[in-house]
Short mmCIF file of C-alpha atoms and ligand atoms in Angstrom, two decimals:
data_model
loop_
_atom_site.label_atom_id
_atom_site.label_comp_id
_atom_site.label_asym_id
_atom_site.label_seq_id
_atom_site.Cartn_x
_atom_site.Cartn_y
_atom_site.Cartn_z
CA MET A 8 -14.47 14.67 9.00
CA GLY A 9 -16.53 16.94 6.74
CA GLY A 10 -14.86 15.46 3.66
CA VAL A 11 -17.05 12.44 3.10
CA GLY A 12 -20.20 14.48 3.56
CA GLU A 13 -18.96 17.03 1.04
CA ALA A 14 -18.20 14.28 -1.44
CA ASP A 15 -21.67 12.83 -0.97
CA ALA A 16 -23.19 16.22 -1.56
CA ARG A 17 -21.07 16.64 -4.72
CA ASN A 18 -21.89 13.44 -6.55
CA GLY A 19 -23.54 11.05 -4.13
CA ARG A 20 -20.57 8.67 -4.18
CA ARG A 21 -18.28 7.40 -1.44
CA ARG A 22 -14.53 7.91 -1.68
CA LEU A 23 -12.35 4.90 -0.89
CA GLY A 24 -8.60 4.36 -0.83
CA LEU A 25 -7.21 1.00 -1.94
CA PHE A 26 -3.82 0.17 -0.53
CA GLY A 27 -2.20 -2.95 -1.96
CA GLY A 28 1.07 -4.21 -0.55
CA THR A 29 3.08 -7.12 0.72
CA PHE A 30 3.19 -5.65 4.24
CA ASP A 31 6.15 -7.80 5.24
CA PRO A 32 6.01 -6.28 7.83
CA PRO A 33 3.56 -3.33 7.89
CA HIS A 34 5.41 -0.26 9.18
CA ILE A 35 4.87 3.40 9.99
CA GLY A 36 5.57 4.39 6.37
CA HIS A 37 2.51 2.37 5.27
CA LEU A 38 0.34 3.82 8.03
CA TRP A 39 1.49 7.33 7.26
CA LEU A 40 0.70 6.93 3.56
CA ALA A 41 -2.78 5.61 4.38
CA GLU A 42 -3.51 8.34 6.92
CA THR A 43 -2.26 11.20 4.79
CA ALA A 44 -4.32 9.86 1.85
CA ARG A 45 -7.39 9.54 4.05
CA GLU A 46 -7.06 13.13 5.14
CA GLN A 47 -6.03 14.82 1.91
CA LEU A 48 -8.26 12.86 -0.47
CA GLN A 49 -11.16 13.01 1.99
CA LEU A 50 -11.53 9.25 1.99
CA GLU A 51 -14.21 7.54 3.99
CA ALA A 52 -11.92 4.54 4.48
CA VAL A 53 -8.67 2.99 3.39
CA LEU A 54 -8.86 -0.70 2.50
CA PHE A 55 -5.57 -2.51 2.98
CA LEU A 56 -5.24 -5.25 0.38
CA PRO A 57 -2.47 -7.64 1.35
CA THR A 58 -1.31 -9.59 -1.65
CA GLY A 59 -0.85 -13.33 -1.45
CA SER A 60 1.80 -13.55 -4.11
CA PRO A 61 3.22 -10.22 -5.29
CA PRO A 62 3.99 -10.50 -9.03
CA HIS A 63 7.05 -8.22 -8.72
CA LYS A 64 8.52 -10.23 -5.84
CA GLN A 65 8.49 -13.70 -7.41
CA ASN A 66 12.20 -14.15 -6.75
CA CYS A 67 12.05 -12.96 -3.14
CA GLN A 68 11.20 -14.92 -0.07
CA VAL A 69 7.95 -13.55 1.33
CA THR A 70 6.75 -14.27 4.88
CA ALA A 71 3.70 -16.56 5.22
CA VAL A 72 0.35 -14.88 4.59
CA SER A 73 -0.87 -15.87 8.06
CA HIS A 74 1.91 -13.84 9.72
CA ARG A 75 1.53 -10.87 7.39
CA LEU A 76 -2.21 -10.78 7.97
CA ALA A 77 -1.85 -11.02 11.74
CA MET A 78 0.66 -8.16 11.74
CA LEU A 79 -1.53 -6.03 9.50
CA GLN A 80 -4.51 -6.55 11.79
CA GLN A 81 -2.39 -5.45 14.73
CA ALA A 82 -1.04 -2.46 12.80
CA ILE A 83 -4.39 -0.96 11.79
CA HIS A 84 -6.76 -1.94 14.57
CA GLU A 85 -6.69 1.44 16.33
CA ASN A 86 -7.84 3.40 13.28
CA PRO A 87 -11.60 3.16 12.59
CA HIS A 88 -11.05 4.30 8.98
CA PHE A 89 -8.69 1.44 8.18
CA CYS A 90 -9.73 -2.10 7.35
CA ILE A 91 -8.44 -5.19 5.56
CA ASP A 92 -9.98 -6.39 2.32
CA MET A 93 -9.25 -10.05 1.50
CA THR A 94 -10.22 -9.92 -2.18
CA ASP A 95 -6.67 -10.12 -3.50
CA ILE A 96 -5.46 -12.79 -1.12
CA GLU A 97 -8.48 -15.02 -1.72
CA ARG A 98 -8.51 -15.00 -5.52
CA PRO A 99 -6.61 -17.28 -7.87
CA LEU A 100 -3.21 -16.26 -9.23
CA PRO A 101 -1.89 -14.11 -10.79
CA HIS A 102 -2.33 -11.25 -8.34
CA THR A 103 -2.04 -8.32 -10.71
CA THR A 104 -3.59 -4.95 -9.95
CA VAL A 105 -5.19 -4.64 -13.37
CA THR A 106 -7.27 -7.78 -12.80
CA LEU A 107 -8.03 -6.94 -9.18
CA LEU A 108 -9.56 -3.54 -9.92
CA PRO A 109 -12.64 -4.77 -11.84
CA GLN A 110 -13.50 -7.00 -8.88
CA LEU A 111 -13.15 -4.10 -6.46
CA LYS A 112 -15.13 -1.78 -8.69
CA GLN A 113 -17.95 -4.29 -8.65
CA LEU A 114 -17.71 -4.77 -4.90
CA TYR A 115 -17.65 -1.02 -4.20
CA ALA A 116 -19.82 0.12 -7.09
CA ASP A 117 -21.04 3.15 -5.13
CA ALA A 118 -17.52 4.51 -4.62
CA ASP A 119 -14.84 6.50 -6.42
CA LEU A 120 -11.56 4.68 -5.92
CA TRP A 121 -7.97 5.77 -5.39
CA TRP A 122 -5.13 3.26 -5.65
CA LEU A 123 -2.56 4.39 -3.08
CA ILE A 124 1.15 3.99 -3.73
CA GLY A 125 4.55 5.39 -2.87
CA SER A 126 6.40 7.27 -5.62
CA ASP A 127 8.72 4.27 -6.22
CA SER A 128 5.66 2.33 -7.37
CA LEU A 129 4.64 5.25 -9.62
CA ARG A 130 8.13 5.28 -11.15
CA ASP A 131 7.94 1.51 -11.69
CA LEU A 132 4.38 1.50 -13.04
CA PRO A 133 5.51 0.74 -16.63
CA THR A 134 6.71 -2.66 -15.36
CA TRP A 135 3.23 -3.53 -14.03
CA ASN A 136 0.74 -5.44 -16.16
CA ASP A 137 -1.27 -3.11 -18.39
CA PRO A 138 -0.77 0.16 -16.45
CA GLU A 139 -2.90 2.12 -18.95
CA GLN A 140 -5.84 -0.06 -18.05
CA ILE A 141 -5.13 0.52 -14.34
CA ILE A 142 -5.41 4.31 -14.60
CA GLN A 143 -8.64 4.02 -16.54
CA GLN A 144 -10.22 2.31 -13.55
CA CYS A 145 -9.14 4.55 -10.68
CA ARG A 146 -7.06 7.56 -9.76
CA LEU A 147 -3.68 7.20 -8.09
CA GLY A 148 -2.90 8.75 -4.70
CA VAL A 149 0.89 9.02 -4.51
CA LEU A 150 3.10 9.87 -1.53
CA PRO A 151 6.70 10.82 -2.43
CA ARG A 152 9.45 8.56 -1.09
CA PRO A 153 12.96 9.90 -0.42
CA ALA A 154 15.46 9.67 -3.31
CA VAL A 155 12.84 8.69 -5.87
CA ASP A 156 12.87 10.87 -8.99
CA ILE A 157 10.06 10.71 -11.49
CA ASP A 158 11.00 11.25 -15.15
CA TRP A 159 7.59 12.45 -16.32
CA GLU A 160 8.45 12.39 -20.01
CA THR A 161 9.50 8.74 -19.94
CA LEU A 162 6.59 7.82 -17.70
CA GLU A 163 4.00 9.58 -19.86
CA THR A 164 5.41 7.89 -22.98
CA ALA A 165 5.18 4.49 -21.32
CA VAL A 166 1.79 5.11 -19.71
CA PRO A 167 -0.16 7.75 -21.68
CA GLY A 168 -2.48 9.74 -19.42
CA ILE A 169 -0.49 9.12 -16.26
CA LYS A 170 0.23 12.80 -15.62
CA THR A 171 -3.42 13.62 -15.11
CA ALA A 172 -4.24 10.41 -13.22
CA VAL A 173 -2.13 11.27 -10.17
CA ASP A 174 -3.18 13.09 -7.00
CA TRP A 175 0.00 13.93 -5.09
CA LEU A 176 -0.08 13.61 -1.33
CA ASP A 177 1.80 16.20 0.60
CA GLY A 178 3.70 15.52 3.81
CA PRO A 179 6.93 14.42 5.45
CA GLN A 180 8.73 11.63 3.64
CA LEU A 181 9.83 8.62 5.66
CA HIS A 182 12.99 6.81 4.66
CA ILE A 183 11.73 3.45 5.79
CA SER A 184 10.73 0.26 4.01
CA SER A 185 9.91 -3.32 4.91
CA THR A 186 13.28 -4.34 3.46
CA ILE A 187 15.11 -1.97 5.83
CA ILE A 188 13.08 -3.26 8.77
CA ARG A 189 13.66 -6.93 7.93
CA ARG A 190 17.42 -6.25 7.78
CA TRP A 191 17.29 -4.32 11.05
CA ALA A 192 15.48 -7.21 12.75
CA TYR A 193 17.85 -9.76 11.22
CA ASN A 194 20.74 -7.88 12.79
CA GLY A 195 19.07 -8.13 16.18
CA HIS A 196 17.96 -4.52 16.62
CA SER A 197 14.82 -3.19 18.27
CA LEU A 198 11.96 -2.33 15.89
CA ARG A 199 10.17 -0.18 18.42
CA TYR A 200 8.72 2.99 16.80
CA LEU A 201 9.53 1.71 13.29
CA VAL A 202 6.48 -0.53 13.48
CA GLY A 203 3.59 -0.39 15.96
CA THR A 204 4.18 -1.85 19.42
CA ALA A 205 1.92 -4.84 18.79
CA VAL A 206 3.66 -5.56 15.48
CA ALA A 207 7.09 -5.36 17.15
CA ASP A 208 5.86 -7.77 19.84
CA TYR A 209 4.46 -10.13 17.20
CA ILE A 210 7.77 -10.17 15.31
CA GLN A 211 9.63 -10.85 18.54
CA THR A 212 7.24 -13.58 19.70
CA HIS A 213 7.33 -15.40 16.36
CA GLN A 214 11.04 -14.77 15.81
CA LEU A 215 10.36 -13.37 12.32
CA TYR A 216 13.20 -12.05 10.17
CA LYS A 217 15.84 -13.62 12.42
CA PRO A 218 18.81 -15.68 11.23
CA VAL A 219 17.58 -19.29 10.93
CA ASN A 220 19.87 -20.64 13.65
CA GLY A 221 20.04 -17.38 15.53
P1 LIG B 329 9.69 -3.88 0.51
O1 LIG B 329 10.82 -3.08 1.10
O2 LIG B 329 9.58 -5.29 1.02
O3 LIG B 329 9.66 -3.80 -1.02
P2 LIG B 329 7.78 -1.72 1.11
O4 LIG B 329 8.15 -1.13 2.42
O5 LIG B 329 8.14 -0.95 -0.13
O6 LIG B 329 8.33 -3.23 1.02
P3 LIG B 329 5.25 -2.79 0.21
O7 LIG B 329 4.31 -3.54 1.07
O8 LIG B 329 5.95 -3.54 -0.85
O9 LIG B 329 6.25 -2.00 1.21
O10 LIG B 329 4.58 -1.51 -0.43
C1 LIG B 329 3.23 -1.19 -0.50
C2 LIG B 329 3.16 0.26 -0.96
O11 LIG B 329 3.60 1.10 0.12
C3 LIG B 329 4.06 0.61 -2.18
O12 LIG B 329 3.32 1.39 -3.09
C4 LIG B 329 5.17 1.43 -1.55
O13 LIG B 329 5.66 2.41 -2.44
C5 LIG B 329 4.47 2.10 -0.38
N1 LIG B 329 5.39 2.47 0.69
C6 LIG B 329 6.09 1.65 1.50
N2 LIG B 329 6.85 2.35 2.35
C7 LIG B 329 6.64 3.66 2.09
C8 LIG B 329 7.15 4.90 2.63
N3 LIG B 329 8.06 4.91 3.59
N4 LIG B 329 6.69 6.06 2.10
C9 LIG B 329 5.78 6.05 1.09
N5 LIG B 329 5.26 4.92 0.53
C10 LIG B 329 5.69 3.75 1.03
#
């Protein structure tokens, strides 16, 4: 854990990871991204920022915030470097990253910030609101996801400066997503080891992601 101390010695600032997501449900891919970012970017902490109403999922059915929050608490509680930040969920709509960052920069004024994403989110960044403004406010910590190719020329044209705003995270890629897990649960399969034990129990107890009359 020498990283944080080194960072303090370098510029006197803390290093924090910001991890926004729907977390419907939180799974080992999310935890792996957060942990690998914590280690490789020498972050003091990773703040999980569940979104109340994801702008890019307006046409999808998203599980109630209360369930997603409860599962996220269960998912991260064993890691002292992980915590939940309620800023996004508690603010008025719309929940865009570009408007969230100024609030977080004010809240954590003594920290350098990394917005953590999978490479699918990096590829799709041009569809986000004002991505140029996003990368002026923080760096991006990006973990590759399987079968996601980045066309750097197109991306740099759409979001000038993106190439130098990214810190790549190295490590095994997990072919897992919340969508895959919801489908797996819907079909009646065990979620053990795809999500934490407590999260799997929660999903079972509350009969989440099951056919309505199943
Ligand atoms: P869904 O399948 O419902 O779209 P998701 O699994 O992609 O969900 P989100 O909560 O929407 O999860 O994503 C939050 C962030 O986590 C995104 O930046 C996404 O790229 C990243 N992420 C999710 N799963 C992985 C994974 N297996 N590897 C790397 N990054 C991931």
